[in-house]
mmCIF file of C-alpha atoms in Angstrom:
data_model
loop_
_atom_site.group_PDB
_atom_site.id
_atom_site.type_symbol
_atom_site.label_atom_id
_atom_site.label_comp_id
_atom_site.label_asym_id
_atom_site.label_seq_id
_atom_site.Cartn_x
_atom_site.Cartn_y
_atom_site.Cartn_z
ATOM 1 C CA UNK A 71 69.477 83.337 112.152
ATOM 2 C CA UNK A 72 71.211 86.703 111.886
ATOM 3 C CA UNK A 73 74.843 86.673 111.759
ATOM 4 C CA UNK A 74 77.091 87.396 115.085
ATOM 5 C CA UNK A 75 80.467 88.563 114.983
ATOM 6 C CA UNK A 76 82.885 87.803 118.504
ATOM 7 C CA UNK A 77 86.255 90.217 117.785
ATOM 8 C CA UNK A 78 88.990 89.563 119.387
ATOM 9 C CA UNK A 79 91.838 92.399 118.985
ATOM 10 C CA UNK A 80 92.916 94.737 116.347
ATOM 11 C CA UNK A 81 96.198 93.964 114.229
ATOM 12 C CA UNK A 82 98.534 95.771 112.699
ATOM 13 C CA UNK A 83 97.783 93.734 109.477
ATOM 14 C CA UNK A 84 95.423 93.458 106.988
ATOM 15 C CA UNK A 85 96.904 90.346 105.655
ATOM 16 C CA UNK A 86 95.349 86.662 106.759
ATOM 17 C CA UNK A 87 95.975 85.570 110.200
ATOM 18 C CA UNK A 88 97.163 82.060 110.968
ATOM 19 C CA UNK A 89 95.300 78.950 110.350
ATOM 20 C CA UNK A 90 94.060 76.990 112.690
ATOM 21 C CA UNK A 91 93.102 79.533 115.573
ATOM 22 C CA UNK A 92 89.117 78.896 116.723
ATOM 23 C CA UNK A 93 87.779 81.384 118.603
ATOM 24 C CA UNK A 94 84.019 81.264 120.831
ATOM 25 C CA UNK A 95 81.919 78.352 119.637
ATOM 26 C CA UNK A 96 84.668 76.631 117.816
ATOM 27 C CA UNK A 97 84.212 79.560 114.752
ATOM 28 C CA UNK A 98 87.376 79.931 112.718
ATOM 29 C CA UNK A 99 89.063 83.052 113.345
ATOM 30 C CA UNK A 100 90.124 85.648 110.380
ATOM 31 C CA UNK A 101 91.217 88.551 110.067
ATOM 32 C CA UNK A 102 88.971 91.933 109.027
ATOM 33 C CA UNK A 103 90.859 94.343 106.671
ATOM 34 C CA UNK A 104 90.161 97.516 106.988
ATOM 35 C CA UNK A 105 92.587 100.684 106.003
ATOM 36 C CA UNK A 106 95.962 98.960 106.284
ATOM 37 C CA UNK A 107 94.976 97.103 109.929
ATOM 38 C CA UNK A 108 92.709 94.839 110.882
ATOM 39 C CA UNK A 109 90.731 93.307 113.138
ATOM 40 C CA UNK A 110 90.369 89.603 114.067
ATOM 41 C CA UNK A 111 86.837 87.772 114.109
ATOM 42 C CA UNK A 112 84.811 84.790 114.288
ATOM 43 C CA UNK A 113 81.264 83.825 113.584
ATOM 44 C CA UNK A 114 78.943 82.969 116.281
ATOM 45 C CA UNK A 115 76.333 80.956 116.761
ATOM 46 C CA UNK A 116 74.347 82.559 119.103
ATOM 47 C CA UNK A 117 74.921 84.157 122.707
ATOM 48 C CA UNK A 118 77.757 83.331 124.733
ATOM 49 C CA UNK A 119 76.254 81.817 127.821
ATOM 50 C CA UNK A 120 79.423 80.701 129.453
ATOM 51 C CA UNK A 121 80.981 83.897 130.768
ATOM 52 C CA UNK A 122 84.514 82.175 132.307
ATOM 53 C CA UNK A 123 84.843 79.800 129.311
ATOM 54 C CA UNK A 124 84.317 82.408 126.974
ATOM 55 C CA UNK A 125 86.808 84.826 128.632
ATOM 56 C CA UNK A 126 89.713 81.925 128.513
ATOM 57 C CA UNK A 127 88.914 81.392 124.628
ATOM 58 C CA UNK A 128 88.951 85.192 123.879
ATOM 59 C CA UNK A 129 92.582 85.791 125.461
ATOM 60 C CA UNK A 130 93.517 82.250 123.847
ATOM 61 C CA UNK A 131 93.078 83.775 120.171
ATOM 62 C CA UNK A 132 94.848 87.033 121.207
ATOM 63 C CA UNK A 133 97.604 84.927 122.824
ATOM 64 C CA UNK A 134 97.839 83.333 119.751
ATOM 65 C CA UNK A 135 98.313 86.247 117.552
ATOM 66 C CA UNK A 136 100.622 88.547 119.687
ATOM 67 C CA UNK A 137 103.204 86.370 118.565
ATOM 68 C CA UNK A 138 102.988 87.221 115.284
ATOM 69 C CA UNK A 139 101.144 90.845 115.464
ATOM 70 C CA UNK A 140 100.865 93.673 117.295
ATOM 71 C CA UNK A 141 97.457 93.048 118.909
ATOM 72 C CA UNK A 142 95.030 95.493 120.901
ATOM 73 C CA UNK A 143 92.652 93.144 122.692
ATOM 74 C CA UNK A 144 89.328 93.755 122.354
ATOM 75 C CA UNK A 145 87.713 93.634 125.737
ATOM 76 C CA UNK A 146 85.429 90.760 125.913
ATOM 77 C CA UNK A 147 82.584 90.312 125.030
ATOM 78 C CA UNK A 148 82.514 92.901 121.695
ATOM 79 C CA UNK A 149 80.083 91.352 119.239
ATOM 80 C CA UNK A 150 78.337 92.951 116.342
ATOM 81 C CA UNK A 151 75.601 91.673 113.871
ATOM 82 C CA UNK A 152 77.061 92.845 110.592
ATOM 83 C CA UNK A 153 80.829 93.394 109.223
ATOM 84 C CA UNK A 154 79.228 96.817 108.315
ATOM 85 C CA UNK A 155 78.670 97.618 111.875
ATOM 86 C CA UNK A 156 82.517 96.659 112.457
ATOM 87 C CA UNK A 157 83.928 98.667 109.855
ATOM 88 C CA UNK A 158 81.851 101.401 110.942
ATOM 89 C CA UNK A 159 83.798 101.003 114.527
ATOM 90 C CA UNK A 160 87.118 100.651 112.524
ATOM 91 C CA UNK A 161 86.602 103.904 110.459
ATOM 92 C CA UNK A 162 85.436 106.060 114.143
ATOM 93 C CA UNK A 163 88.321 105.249 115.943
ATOM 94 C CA UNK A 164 90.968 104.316 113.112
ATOM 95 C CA UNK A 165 93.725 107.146 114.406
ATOM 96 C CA UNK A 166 93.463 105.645 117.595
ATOM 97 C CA UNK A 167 93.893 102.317 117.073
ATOM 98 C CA UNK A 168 96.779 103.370 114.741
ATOM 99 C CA UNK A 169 98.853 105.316 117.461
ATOM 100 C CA UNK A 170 98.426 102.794 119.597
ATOM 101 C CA UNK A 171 99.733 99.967 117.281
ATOM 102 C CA UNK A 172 103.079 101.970 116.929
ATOM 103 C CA UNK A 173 103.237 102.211 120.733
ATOM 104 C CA UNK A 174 102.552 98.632 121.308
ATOM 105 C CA UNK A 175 104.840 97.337 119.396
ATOM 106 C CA UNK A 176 106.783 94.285 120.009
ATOM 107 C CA UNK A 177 106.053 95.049 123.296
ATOM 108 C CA UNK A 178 104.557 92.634 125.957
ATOM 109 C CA UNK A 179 102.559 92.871 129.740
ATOM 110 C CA UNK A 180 103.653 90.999 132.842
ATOM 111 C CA UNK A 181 101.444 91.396 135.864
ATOM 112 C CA UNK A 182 102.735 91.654 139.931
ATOM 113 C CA UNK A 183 100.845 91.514 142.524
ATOM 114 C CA UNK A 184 102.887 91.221 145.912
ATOM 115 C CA UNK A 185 100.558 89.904 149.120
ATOM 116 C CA UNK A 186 101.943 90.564 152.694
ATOM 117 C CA UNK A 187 103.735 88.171 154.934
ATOM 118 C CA UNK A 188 100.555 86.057 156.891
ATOM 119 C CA UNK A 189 101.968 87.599 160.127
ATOM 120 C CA UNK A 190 101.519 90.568 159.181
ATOM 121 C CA UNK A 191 98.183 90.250 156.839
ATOM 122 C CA UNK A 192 96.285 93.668 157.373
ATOM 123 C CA UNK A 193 92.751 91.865 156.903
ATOM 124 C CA UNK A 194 93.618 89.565 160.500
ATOM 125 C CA UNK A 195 95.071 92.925 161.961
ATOM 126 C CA UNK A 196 92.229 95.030 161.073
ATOM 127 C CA UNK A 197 88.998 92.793 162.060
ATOM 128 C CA UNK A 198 86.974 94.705 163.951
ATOM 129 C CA UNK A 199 86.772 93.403 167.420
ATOM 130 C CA UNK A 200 84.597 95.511 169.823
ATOM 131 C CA UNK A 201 83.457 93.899 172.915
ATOM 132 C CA UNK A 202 79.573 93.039 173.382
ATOM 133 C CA UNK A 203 79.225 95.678 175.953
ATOM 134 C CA UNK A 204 81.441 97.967 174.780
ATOM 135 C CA UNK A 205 80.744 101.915 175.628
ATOM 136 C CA UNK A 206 81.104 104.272 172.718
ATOM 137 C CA UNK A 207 84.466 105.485 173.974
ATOM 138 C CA UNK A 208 85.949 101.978 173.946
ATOM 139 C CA UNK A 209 84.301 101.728 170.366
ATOM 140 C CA UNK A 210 85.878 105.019 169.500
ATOM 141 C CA UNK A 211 89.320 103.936 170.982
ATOM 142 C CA UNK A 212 89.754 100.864 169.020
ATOM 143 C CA UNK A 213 88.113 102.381 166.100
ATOM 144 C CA UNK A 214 91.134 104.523 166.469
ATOM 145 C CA UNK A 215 93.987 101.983 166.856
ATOM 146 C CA UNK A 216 92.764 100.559 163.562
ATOM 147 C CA UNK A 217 93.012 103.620 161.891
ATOM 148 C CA UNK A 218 96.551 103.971 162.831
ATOM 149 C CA UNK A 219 97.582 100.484 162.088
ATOM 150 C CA UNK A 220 96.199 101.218 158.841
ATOM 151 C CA UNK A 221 98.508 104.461 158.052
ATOM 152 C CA UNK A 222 101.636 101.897 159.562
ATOM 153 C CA UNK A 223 100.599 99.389 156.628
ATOM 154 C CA UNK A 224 99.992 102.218 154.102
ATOM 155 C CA UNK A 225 103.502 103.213 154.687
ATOM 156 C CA UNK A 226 105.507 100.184 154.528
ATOM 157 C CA UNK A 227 103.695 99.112 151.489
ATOM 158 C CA UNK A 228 104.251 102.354 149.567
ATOM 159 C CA UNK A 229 107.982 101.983 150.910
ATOM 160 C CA UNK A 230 107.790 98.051 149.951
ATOM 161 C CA UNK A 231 106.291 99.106 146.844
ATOM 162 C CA UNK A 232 108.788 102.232 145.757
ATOM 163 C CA UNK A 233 111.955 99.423 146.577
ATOM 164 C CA UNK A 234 110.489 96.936 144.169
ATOM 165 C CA UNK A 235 109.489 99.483 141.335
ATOM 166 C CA UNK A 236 112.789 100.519 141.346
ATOM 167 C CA UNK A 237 114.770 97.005 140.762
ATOM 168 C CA UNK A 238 111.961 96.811 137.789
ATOM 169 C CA UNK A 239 111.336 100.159 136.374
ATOM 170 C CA UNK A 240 115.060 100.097 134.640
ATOM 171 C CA UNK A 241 113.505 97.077 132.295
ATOM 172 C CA UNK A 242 110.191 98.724 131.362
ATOM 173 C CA UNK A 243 108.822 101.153 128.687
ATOM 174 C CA UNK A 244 105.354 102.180 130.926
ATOM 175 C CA UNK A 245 103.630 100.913 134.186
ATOM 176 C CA UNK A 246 100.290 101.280 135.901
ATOM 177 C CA UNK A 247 100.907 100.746 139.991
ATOM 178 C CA UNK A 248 97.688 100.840 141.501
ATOM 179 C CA UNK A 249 98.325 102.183 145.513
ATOM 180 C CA UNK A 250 97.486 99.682 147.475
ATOM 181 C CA UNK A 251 97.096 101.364 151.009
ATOM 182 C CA UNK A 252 96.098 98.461 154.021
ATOM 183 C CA UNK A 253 94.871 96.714 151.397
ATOM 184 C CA UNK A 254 94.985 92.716 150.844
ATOM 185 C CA UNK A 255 98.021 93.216 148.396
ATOM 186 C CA UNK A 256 101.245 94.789 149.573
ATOM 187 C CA UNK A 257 102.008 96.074 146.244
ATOM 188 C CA UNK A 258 99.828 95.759 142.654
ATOM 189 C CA UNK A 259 101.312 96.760 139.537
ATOM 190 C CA UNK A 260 101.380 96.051 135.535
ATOM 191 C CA UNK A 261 104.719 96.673 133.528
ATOM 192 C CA UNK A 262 104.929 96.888 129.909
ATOM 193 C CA UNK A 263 107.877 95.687 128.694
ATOM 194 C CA UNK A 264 109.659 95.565 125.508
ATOM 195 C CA UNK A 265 110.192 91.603 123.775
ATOM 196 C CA UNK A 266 113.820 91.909 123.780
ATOM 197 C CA UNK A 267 113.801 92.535 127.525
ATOM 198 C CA UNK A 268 111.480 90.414 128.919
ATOM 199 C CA UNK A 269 113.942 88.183 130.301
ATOM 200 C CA UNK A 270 116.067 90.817 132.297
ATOM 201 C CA UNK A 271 112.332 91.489 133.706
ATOM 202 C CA UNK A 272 112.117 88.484 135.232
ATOM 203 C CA UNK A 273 115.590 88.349 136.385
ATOM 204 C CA UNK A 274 115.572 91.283 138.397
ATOM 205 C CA UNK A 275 111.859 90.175 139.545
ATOM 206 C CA UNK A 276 113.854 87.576 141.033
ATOM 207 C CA UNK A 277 116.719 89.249 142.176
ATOM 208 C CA UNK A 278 114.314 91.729 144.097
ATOM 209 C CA UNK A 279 111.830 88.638 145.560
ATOM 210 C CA UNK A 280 115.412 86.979 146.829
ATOM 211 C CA UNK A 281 115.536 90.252 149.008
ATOM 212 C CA UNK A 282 112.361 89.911 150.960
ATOM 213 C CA UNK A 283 111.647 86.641 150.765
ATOM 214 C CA UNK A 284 109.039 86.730 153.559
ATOM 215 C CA UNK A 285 106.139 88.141 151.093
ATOM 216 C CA UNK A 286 104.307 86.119 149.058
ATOM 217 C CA UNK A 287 104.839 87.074 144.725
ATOM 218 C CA UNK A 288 102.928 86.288 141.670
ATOM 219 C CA UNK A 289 104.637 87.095 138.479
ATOM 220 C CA UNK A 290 101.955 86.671 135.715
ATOM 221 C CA UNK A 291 103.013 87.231 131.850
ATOM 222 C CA UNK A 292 103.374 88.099 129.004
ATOM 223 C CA UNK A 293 100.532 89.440 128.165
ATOM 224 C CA UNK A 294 99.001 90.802 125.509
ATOM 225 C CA UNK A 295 98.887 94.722 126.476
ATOM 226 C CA UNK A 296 95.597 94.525 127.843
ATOM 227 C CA UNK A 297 96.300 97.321 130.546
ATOM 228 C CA UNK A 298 98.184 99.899 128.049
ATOM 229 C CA UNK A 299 95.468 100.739 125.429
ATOM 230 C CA UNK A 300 94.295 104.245 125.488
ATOM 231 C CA UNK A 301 91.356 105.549 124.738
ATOM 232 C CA UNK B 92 100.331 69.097 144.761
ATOM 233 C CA UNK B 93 97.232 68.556 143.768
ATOM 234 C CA UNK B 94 96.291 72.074 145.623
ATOM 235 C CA UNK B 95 98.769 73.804 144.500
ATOM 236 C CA UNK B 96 98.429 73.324 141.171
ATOM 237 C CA UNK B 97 94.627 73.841 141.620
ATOM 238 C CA UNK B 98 95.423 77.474 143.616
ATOM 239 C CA UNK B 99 98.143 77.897 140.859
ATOM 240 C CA UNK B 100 95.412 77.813 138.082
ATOM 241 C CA UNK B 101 92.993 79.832 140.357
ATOM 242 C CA UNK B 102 95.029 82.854 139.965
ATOM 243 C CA UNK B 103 95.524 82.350 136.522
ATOM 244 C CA UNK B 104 92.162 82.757 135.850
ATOM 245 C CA UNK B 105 91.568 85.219 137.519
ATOM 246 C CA UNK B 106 94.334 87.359 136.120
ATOM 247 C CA UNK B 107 92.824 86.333 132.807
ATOM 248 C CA UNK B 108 89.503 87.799 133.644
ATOM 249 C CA UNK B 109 91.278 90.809 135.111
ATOM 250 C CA UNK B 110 92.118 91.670 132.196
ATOM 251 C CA UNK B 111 89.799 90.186 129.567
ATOM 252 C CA UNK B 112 86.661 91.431 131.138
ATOM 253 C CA UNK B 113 88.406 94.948 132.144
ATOM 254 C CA UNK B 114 90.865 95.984 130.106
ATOM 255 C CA UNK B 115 91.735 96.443 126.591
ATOM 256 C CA UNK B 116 89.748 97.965 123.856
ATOM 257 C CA UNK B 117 86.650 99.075 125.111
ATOM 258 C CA UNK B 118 83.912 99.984 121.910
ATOM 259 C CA UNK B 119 80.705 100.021 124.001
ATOM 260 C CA UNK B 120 80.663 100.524 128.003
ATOM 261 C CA UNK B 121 76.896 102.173 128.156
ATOM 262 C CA UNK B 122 73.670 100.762 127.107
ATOM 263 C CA UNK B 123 73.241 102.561 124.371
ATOM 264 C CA UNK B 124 75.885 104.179 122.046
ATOM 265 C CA UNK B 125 76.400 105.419 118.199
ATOM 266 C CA UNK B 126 78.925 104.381 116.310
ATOM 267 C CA UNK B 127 78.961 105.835 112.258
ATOM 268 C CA UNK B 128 75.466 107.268 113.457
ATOM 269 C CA UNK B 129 73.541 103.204 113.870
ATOM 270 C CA UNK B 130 72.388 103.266 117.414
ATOM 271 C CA UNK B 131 74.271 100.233 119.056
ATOM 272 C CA UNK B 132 73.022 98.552 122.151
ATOM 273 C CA UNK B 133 75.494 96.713 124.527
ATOM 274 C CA UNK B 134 72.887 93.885 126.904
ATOM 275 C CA UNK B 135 74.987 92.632 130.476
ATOM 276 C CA UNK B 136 77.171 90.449 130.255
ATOM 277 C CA UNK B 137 75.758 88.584 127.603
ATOM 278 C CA UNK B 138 76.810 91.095 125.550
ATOM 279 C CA UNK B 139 75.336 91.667 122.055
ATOM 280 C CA UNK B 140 76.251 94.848 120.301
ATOM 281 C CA UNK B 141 73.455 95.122 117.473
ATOM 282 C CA UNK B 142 71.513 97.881 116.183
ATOM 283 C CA UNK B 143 67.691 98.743 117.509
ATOM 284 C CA UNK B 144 66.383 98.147 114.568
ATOM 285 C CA UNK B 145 67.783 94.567 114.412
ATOM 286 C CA UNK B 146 67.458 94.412 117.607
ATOM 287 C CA UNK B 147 63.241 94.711 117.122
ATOM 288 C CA UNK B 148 63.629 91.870 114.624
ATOM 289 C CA UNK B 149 65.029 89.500 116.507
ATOM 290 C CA UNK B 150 61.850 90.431 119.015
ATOM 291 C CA UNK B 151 60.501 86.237 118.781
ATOM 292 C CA UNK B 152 63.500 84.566 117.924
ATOM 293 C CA UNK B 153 65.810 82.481 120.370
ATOM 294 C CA UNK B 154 67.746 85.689 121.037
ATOM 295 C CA UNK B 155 64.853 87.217 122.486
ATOM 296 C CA UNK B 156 65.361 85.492 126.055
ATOM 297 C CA UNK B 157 68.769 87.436 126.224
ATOM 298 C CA UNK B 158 67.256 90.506 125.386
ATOM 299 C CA UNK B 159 64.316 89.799 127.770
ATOM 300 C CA UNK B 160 66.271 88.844 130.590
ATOM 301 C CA UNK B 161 68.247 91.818 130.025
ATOM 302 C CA UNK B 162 65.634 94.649 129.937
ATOM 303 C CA UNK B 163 64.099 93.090 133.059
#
């Protein structure tokens, strides 16, 4: 059977990775030299079939590594049928994955998403409700009052939101917030924050959740810095 | 407890999947791209990122089915 390779992230090494680490289908993970980097990969057996469990192994191996690298996951599932075919990929986008090694560096993701209070969930406040004989005006009218409760939400979620980024922002190097508007989440945002101040991170995460304790927080992290790769 | 710990390891997987399935270093997003000029096919989900001409040789063997179900 032809060879597959699963990578897994590029490292700022061309050295050997870690023993031990066992990537999809229980194939040993190594490391790919090429130029001064590398990337990390693992023999397959075949297809991956199981989508979820495959996922969970892939972000295991990189977990694994950004402890001791600087790592740009690969999104998964990358496979290839030769080492050729890799190298080929290395050599295309080397300057690329070289600037954003430097920029990486020692530097980790944590993930918040913020969901409103249940009293004041927009997806309860926003179910459509017209009445079986409703005339179009009526239709119209609470058509309307949604729209309006919408722009209330919109706005105390970008204020929400703006309070929030601020406690954090002092403790970051980048951030992607994504705007939220009525939806389900009163504020969505990934922070990419240096090793050495991961800690004050979560301190003023919990300094600022203390402050409006009514909402509902989920702190995820660190990372590897899935969300900061370009190009 | 029990729940919570189950909900607790709900949302970890999905932030796992956020990210693992939609972020990072993307090397094929199409169905078919070049990379150092060998045509390179990306199939679904099941992803395998192989040349056509490999591709055509593996026409018969138990990688087939993936291809199959992904041309469909």
């Amino acid at each position: 059977m032809t060879a597959l390779y699963a990578t897994y992230c590029i490292i700022d090494s061309d050295g050997r990775v870690p023993e031990g680490i066992t990537g999809l289908h229980g194939g040993v993970v190594w490391n790919l030299p090429y130029r001064g980097i590398g990337v990390v990969v693992s023999l397959l057996a075949g297809p991956v079939q199981d989508i979820v469990a495959g996922a969970v192994q892939h972000e295991a191996v990189v977990e694994q590594l950004m402890w001791t690298h600087t790592v740009l996951p690969m999104r998964f599932p990358t496979v290839f049928v030769s080492q050729e075919a890799i190298l080929g990929m290395m050599s295309q986008r080397y300057d690329g994955f070289r600037e954003n090694l430097g920029r990486l560096c020692h530097q980790v993701e944590f993930g918040i998403r913020v969901l409103w209070p249940v009293a004041n969930c927009p997806a309860a406040q926003f179910r459509v409700q017209v009445p079986h004989e409703s005339s179009g005006k009526q239709y119209m009218r609470e058509r309307y009052r949604q729209y309006q409760c919408r722009q209330v939400l919109s706005e105390q979620a970008d204020q929400f939101g703006r309070k929030l980024d601020a406690v954090l922002s002092e403790f970051v190097t980048a951030k992607r917030l994504r705007k939220t508007g009525a939806g389900a989440f009163a504020f969505d945002g990934v922070y990419l924050v240096d090793w050495d101040k991961g800690a004050a991170f979560r301190r003023a995460f919990a300094e600022a959740r203390s402050c409006e304790p009514d909402f509902e927080y989920l702190l995820s992290g660190p990372w590897p810095p899935y969300s900061f790769v370009a190009g | 407890m029990d729940s919570a710990v189950a909900t607790e390891k709900d949302v970890t997987l999905l932030e796992v999947l956020d990210r693992v399935l939609d972020k990072g270093v993307v090397v094929a997003g199409d169905l078919v791209i070049s990379v150092a000029d060998v045509d390179l096919i990306y199939v679904g989900l099941r992803v395998l990122l192989s040349s056509v001409e490999t591709m055509e040789r593996l026409r018969g063997s138990p990688l087939a089915d993936v291809w199959n179900e992904s041309t469909l």
